[in-house]
Amino acid sequence: MLLLVLGTAAGGGLPQWNCACPGCAGARAHPARRRLHASLAVRARPGRWYLVNATPDIGPQIEAHPELLPSSAPGADARRSPLAGVVLTDAELDHTLGIARLREARDGVDVLATAPVRSAVRERLGLGAVLDPYTTVRWRALSGTGVPLEEGSAIRVGAVPVSAKRPRYAAAAEPDPAWSVALRLHDTGSGRTVLYAPALASWSEAFEAAAREADVVFADGTFWDDDEPVRAGFSQRTATAMGHLPVTGPGGTAHRLAALPGRCLYTHLNNTNPLGDPHAEQHKRLAEWGLEVAADRMVIEL
Ligand code: MLT
Ligand code: MN
Ligand code: ZN
């Protein structure tokens, strides 16, 4: 299995356009600290790639990776994109707005999503009717059992529900455990598995079982501790109340991840998270637990 880490930031990115908090100011002063919105690319088979979530940064994310670009070789079809589709973990704006950027797709695009996510993006966000005149979006069901990314691909993708939290624009929609899922990407050839969970509202038994089986786990690193959003002054709600278990403190995920057999990396970092500063002392604590922070443009091959 081959994965490209396209971005590792929570909604807003690092820096966020309207913010000058220490994290955002630090990222402006030190460009190496910049993080695009959290996303992965996974290779379904040679020359065919799927994005995990389609972020507002999708344009620069594709441009940063030659594997995702059409070939300019003489005789090549200049409009043949290796990008075949998108798999969604949820319907949040930071994970779905990029779908609209794919309107130029000549051969259409596959979007794999759970039922509530699909109907939110199509009907409430309006991307069903809006994209129809431009390209063909082939909506495919994502469920617990898993499906091949596409015909002929050894990679199977399945969903593990992790949160019933609806996006704010879909507040009126029905509750459903599949509003936000972790993706289980399993390579039937090598037997290797990656679990991708940019939002974790609780640590369920199903998630624990999936995490135990995974060779690599990408976990919700939105907030370092539960009070961070309140302390930073941008929310009245704790991290947990916002649907993101914090890294440390009561309910923290670090000690649980540290007990897993696989490699664990935090992603979806909010710009208030001290881990955005490579010199922060919090990195030493993570290293003691044997945990990592994912970096933009990391390549994972397993
Ligand atoms: C989240 O991760 O909780 C959402 O992206 C929040 C948001 O962007 O509104
Ligand atoms: Mn988010
Ligand atoms: Zn900020």
XYZ file of C-alpha atoms and ligand atoms in Angstrom:
313
model
C 0.000 0.000 0.000
C 1.242 3.451 -0.872
C -0.057 6.570 0.894
C 0.799 10.244 0.468
C 0.044 12.606 3.345
C -1.410 15.662 1.593
C -2.135 17.703 4.716
C -2.371 17.428 8.480
C -4.305 20.488 9.744
C -7.816 20.782 11.144
C -10.402 23.136 9.629
C -8.845 26.555 8.936
C -5.390 25.162 8.243
C -2.116 26.460 9.663
C -2.044 29.401 9.379
C -5.762 30.196 9.262
C -6.503 33.220 7.074
C -8.133 35.328 9.837
C -5.967 34.333 12.793
C -2.750 35.606 14.352
C -2.624 33.289 17.381
C 0.888 32.058 18.301
C 0.437 28.958 16.116
C -0.721 30.886 13.041
C 1.824 33.696 13.502
C 4.536 31.051 13.962
C 3.545 29.344 10.726
C 3.711 32.681 8.866
C 7.161 33.394 10.281
C 8.423 29.820 9.665
C 6.929 28.422 6.435
C 8.091 24.895 7.347
C 5.402 24.935 10.067
C 2.584 25.472 7.584
C 0.093 22.632 7.346
C -2.588 22.147 4.702
C -5.980 20.669 5.580
C -5.822 17.001 6.595
C -5.988 14.577 3.683
C -4.319 11.483 2.237
C -3.896 10.024 -1.210
C -4.002 6.228 -1.491
C -2.894 4.304 -4.568
C -5.624 1.915 -5.745
C -3.287 0.435 -8.384
C -0.414 1.831 -10.439
C -1.449 5.198 -11.894
C -4.826 5.312 -10.080
C -5.246 7.300 -6.880
C -8.080 8.121 -4.442
C -8.068 11.063 -2.074
C -9.183 10.561 1.500
C -11.283 13.710 1.941
C -11.347 16.628 -0.504
C -10.173 19.759 1.274
C -10.208 23.485 0.434
C -6.463 22.979 -0.331
C -7.063 20.260 -2.932
C -5.494 22.273 -5.788
C -2.080 22.827 -4.169
C -2.232 19.344 -2.646
C -2.511 17.732 -6.079
C 0.146 20.028 -7.550
C 2.613 19.099 -4.778
C 2.553 15.425 -5.803
C 3.686 14.433 -9.333
C 1.980 11.027 -8.843
C -1.376 12.851 -8.908
C -0.704 14.879 -12.060
C -1.528 14.062 -15.701
C 1.439 13.059 -17.829
C 3.035 15.647 -20.144
C 5.032 12.963 -21.978
C 4.797 13.184 -25.787
C 1.811 11.187 -26.990
C 0.231 10.980 -23.526
C -3.405 12.021 -23.052
C -2.803 15.421 -21.392
C -6.231 15.438 -19.720
C -6.017 11.934 -18.267
C -5.790 12.399 -14.506
C -4.501 9.663 -12.174
C -7.028 10.968 -9.634
C -9.967 8.580 -9.805
C -12.040 9.497 -6.782
C -12.506 10.580 -3.195
C -13.358 8.663 -0.024
C -15.032 10.754 2.687
C -14.703 10.235 6.452
C -17.492 12.758 7.128
C -19.387 15.663 5.570
C -17.553 18.498 7.370
C -16.625 21.465 5.173
C -12.874 20.984 5.679
C -13.231 17.484 4.183
C -15.743 18.122 1.392
C -15.370 21.624 -0.116
C -12.639 20.340 -2.439
C -15.154 18.144 -4.278
C -16.387 21.275 -6.088
C -12.834 21.851 -7.377
C -13.044 18.536 -9.240
C -15.747 19.918 -11.567
C -13.311 19.795 -14.510
C -13.009 15.989 -14.203
C -13.350 14.804 -17.784
C -13.986 11.186 -16.897
C -16.075 11.944 -13.824
C -15.125 11.129 -10.285
C -16.121 8.437 -7.774
C -17.104 9.589 -4.281
C -17.367 6.915 -1.599
C -19.315 7.936 1.496
C -21.696 6.621 4.142
C -25.431 7.263 3.589
C -25.804 10.348 5.845
C -22.595 11.912 4.495
C -23.665 11.327 0.914
C -27.065 12.921 1.382
C -25.612 15.907 3.307
C -23.035 16.660 0.609
C -25.478 16.131 -2.261
C -28.615 17.758 -0.889
C -27.685 20.079 1.990
C -24.357 21.306 0.629
C -25.937 21.198 -2.820
C -23.020 19.506 -4.573
C -25.349 17.001 -6.267
C -27.320 19.368 -8.492
C -24.547 21.983 -8.677
C -21.943 19.607 -10.131
C -24.317 17.802 -12.495
C -23.870 20.236 -15.424
C -20.056 20.022 -15.116
C -19.046 16.426 -14.509
C -20.320 13.035 -13.430
C -20.041 12.275 -9.750
C -20.525 8.560 -9.165
C -21.653 8.166 -5.576
C -20.714 4.807 -4.046
C -21.683 3.362 -0.689
C -19.137 3.068 2.087
C -19.967 0.585 4.835
C -18.485 -1.514 7.589
C -17.772 -4.572 5.472
C -15.558 -2.740 3.027
C -15.378 -2.545 -0.759
C -12.456 -2.519 -3.204
C -11.426 1.084 -3.951
C -12.194 0.201 -7.552
C -12.365 -2.834 -9.791
C -8.997 -4.540 -9.918
C -7.655 -2.785 -6.819
C -6.167 -4.832 -3.975
C -7.076 -2.047 -1.544
C -10.335 -2.464 0.336
C -11.882 0.453 2.197
C -14.331 0.079 5.079
C -15.842 2.363 7.690
C -15.772 2.235 11.493
C -18.278 4.714 13.004
C -16.539 7.129 15.393
C -18.972 10.000 15.891
C -22.647 10.851 15.424
C -21.814 14.576 15.237
C -23.411 16.275 12.240
C -21.823 19.240 10.457
C -23.390 22.536 11.555
C -24.945 23.035 8.091
C -26.708 19.671 8.538
C -27.894 20.251 12.111
C -31.477 19.473 11.071
C -30.581 16.064 9.614
C -31.323 12.771 11.355
C -28.852 11.443 13.927
C -26.852 8.516 12.563
C -23.786 6.733 13.950
C -22.161 6.944 10.511
C -21.932 10.755 10.316
C -18.215 10.449 10.985
C -16.197 7.286 10.429
C -12.636 6.059 10.621
C -11.451 4.499 7.367
C -9.922 1.068 7.384
C -7.694 0.674 4.312
C -6.654 -2.944 3.863
C -4.239 -4.237 1.236
C -5.402 -7.743 0.354
C -2.052 -8.367 -1.335
C 0.326 -7.532 1.511
C -2.213 -8.028 4.317
C -1.307 -4.580 5.704
C -3.908 -2.204 7.164
C -4.051 1.537 7.790
C -6.699 3.170 9.991
C -7.429 6.871 9.355
C -9.437 8.706 12.036
C -9.166 12.522 11.838
C -12.144 12.836 14.226
C -12.621 10.612 17.273
C -15.515 11.560 19.542
C -15.112 8.488 21.730
C -12.916 5.407 21.890
C -15.404 2.624 21.169
C -14.814 -1.120 21.312
C -15.150 -1.269 17.529
C -12.505 1.410 17.136
C -10.205 -0.323 19.627
C -10.543 -3.608 17.667
C -9.799 -1.887 14.340
C -6.852 0.006 15.852
C -5.361 -3.215 17.297
C -5.361 -4.798 13.836
C -3.814 -1.805 12.082
C -0.161 -1.521 11.106
C -0.498 2.267 10.987
C -3.070 4.436 12.796
C -3.665 8.094 11.949
C -5.548 9.553 14.917
C -7.390 12.749 15.824
C -4.742 15.234 16.981
C -7.000 18.293 16.838
C -6.378 19.407 20.418
C -3.586 18.715 22.917
C -5.930 18.897 25.929
C -9.622 19.235 26.608
C -9.616 22.928 27.627
C -7.570 24.132 24.662
C -10.498 25.572 22.619
C -11.860 27.423 25.670
C -8.436 28.669 26.782
C -7.640 29.853 23.252
C -10.873 31.863 23.344
C -12.451 30.652 20.104
C -15.062 28.324 21.607
C -17.122 27.827 24.746
C -16.941 24.082 24.238
C -14.233 21.654 25.294
C -12.442 19.486 22.767
C -14.568 16.488 23.748
C -17.781 18.510 23.382
C -16.608 19.469 19.883
C -16.291 15.773 18.969
C -12.515 15.511 19.304
C -10.929 13.484 22.104
C -7.820 15.380 23.219
C -4.300 13.943 23.062
C -3.690 14.195 26.826
C -5.554 14.554 30.123
C -8.779 12.781 31.110
C -10.172 10.933 28.086
C -6.904 11.558 26.241
C -5.935 9.214 23.417
C -2.139 9.133 23.887
C -2.044 6.336 26.451
C -4.490 4.251 24.418
C -2.510 4.713 21.195
C 0.722 3.948 23.059
C -0.710 0.527 23.962
C -1.368 -0.405 20.309
C 1.013 -2.633 18.359
C 1.122 -0.413 15.222
C 2.750 2.898 14.313
C 0.591 5.843 15.480
C 0.601 9.350 14.073
C -1.538 12.314 15.058
C -3.131 14.370 12.285
C -5.886 17.046 11.875
C -4.007 19.456 14.206
C -5.877 22.627 15.080
C -3.853 25.846 14.826
C -4.079 26.196 18.635
C -2.379 22.820 19.210
C 1.123 23.357 20.649
C 2.326 20.394 18.548
C 2.278 22.774 15.555
C 5.509 24.264 16.968
C 8.334 21.767 16.344
C 10.214 23.121 19.384
C 7.304 22.678 21.833
C 8.131 20.521 24.862
C 4.968 18.483 24.172
C 6.880 16.650 21.408
C 9.134 15.067 24.056
C 6.085 13.673 25.831
C 4.773 12.179 22.588
C 8.162 10.619 21.865
C 8.167 9.027 25.342
C 4.855 7.376 24.430
C 6.329 6.248 21.096
C 3.846 8.419 19.180
C 4.420 10.710 16.186
C 2.878 13.738 14.558
C 2.169 13.244 10.853
C 3.821 15.763 8.530
C 2.598 17.177 5.233
C 4.171 15.356 2.251
C 5.065 12.272 4.294
C 5.040 9.071 2.212
C 3.931 5.816 3.862
C 4.676 2.562 2.068
C 3.734 -0.743 3.665
C -14.409 19.290 12.961
O -13.351 18.709 12.693
O -14.925 19.163 14.093
C -15.074 20.131 11.935
O -14.299 20.236 10.788
C -15.475 21.433 12.533
C -15.723 22.513 11.532
O -14.903 22.710 10.638
O -16.737 23.217 11.621
Mn -12.320 19.099 10.855
Zn -4.567 30.623 14.835
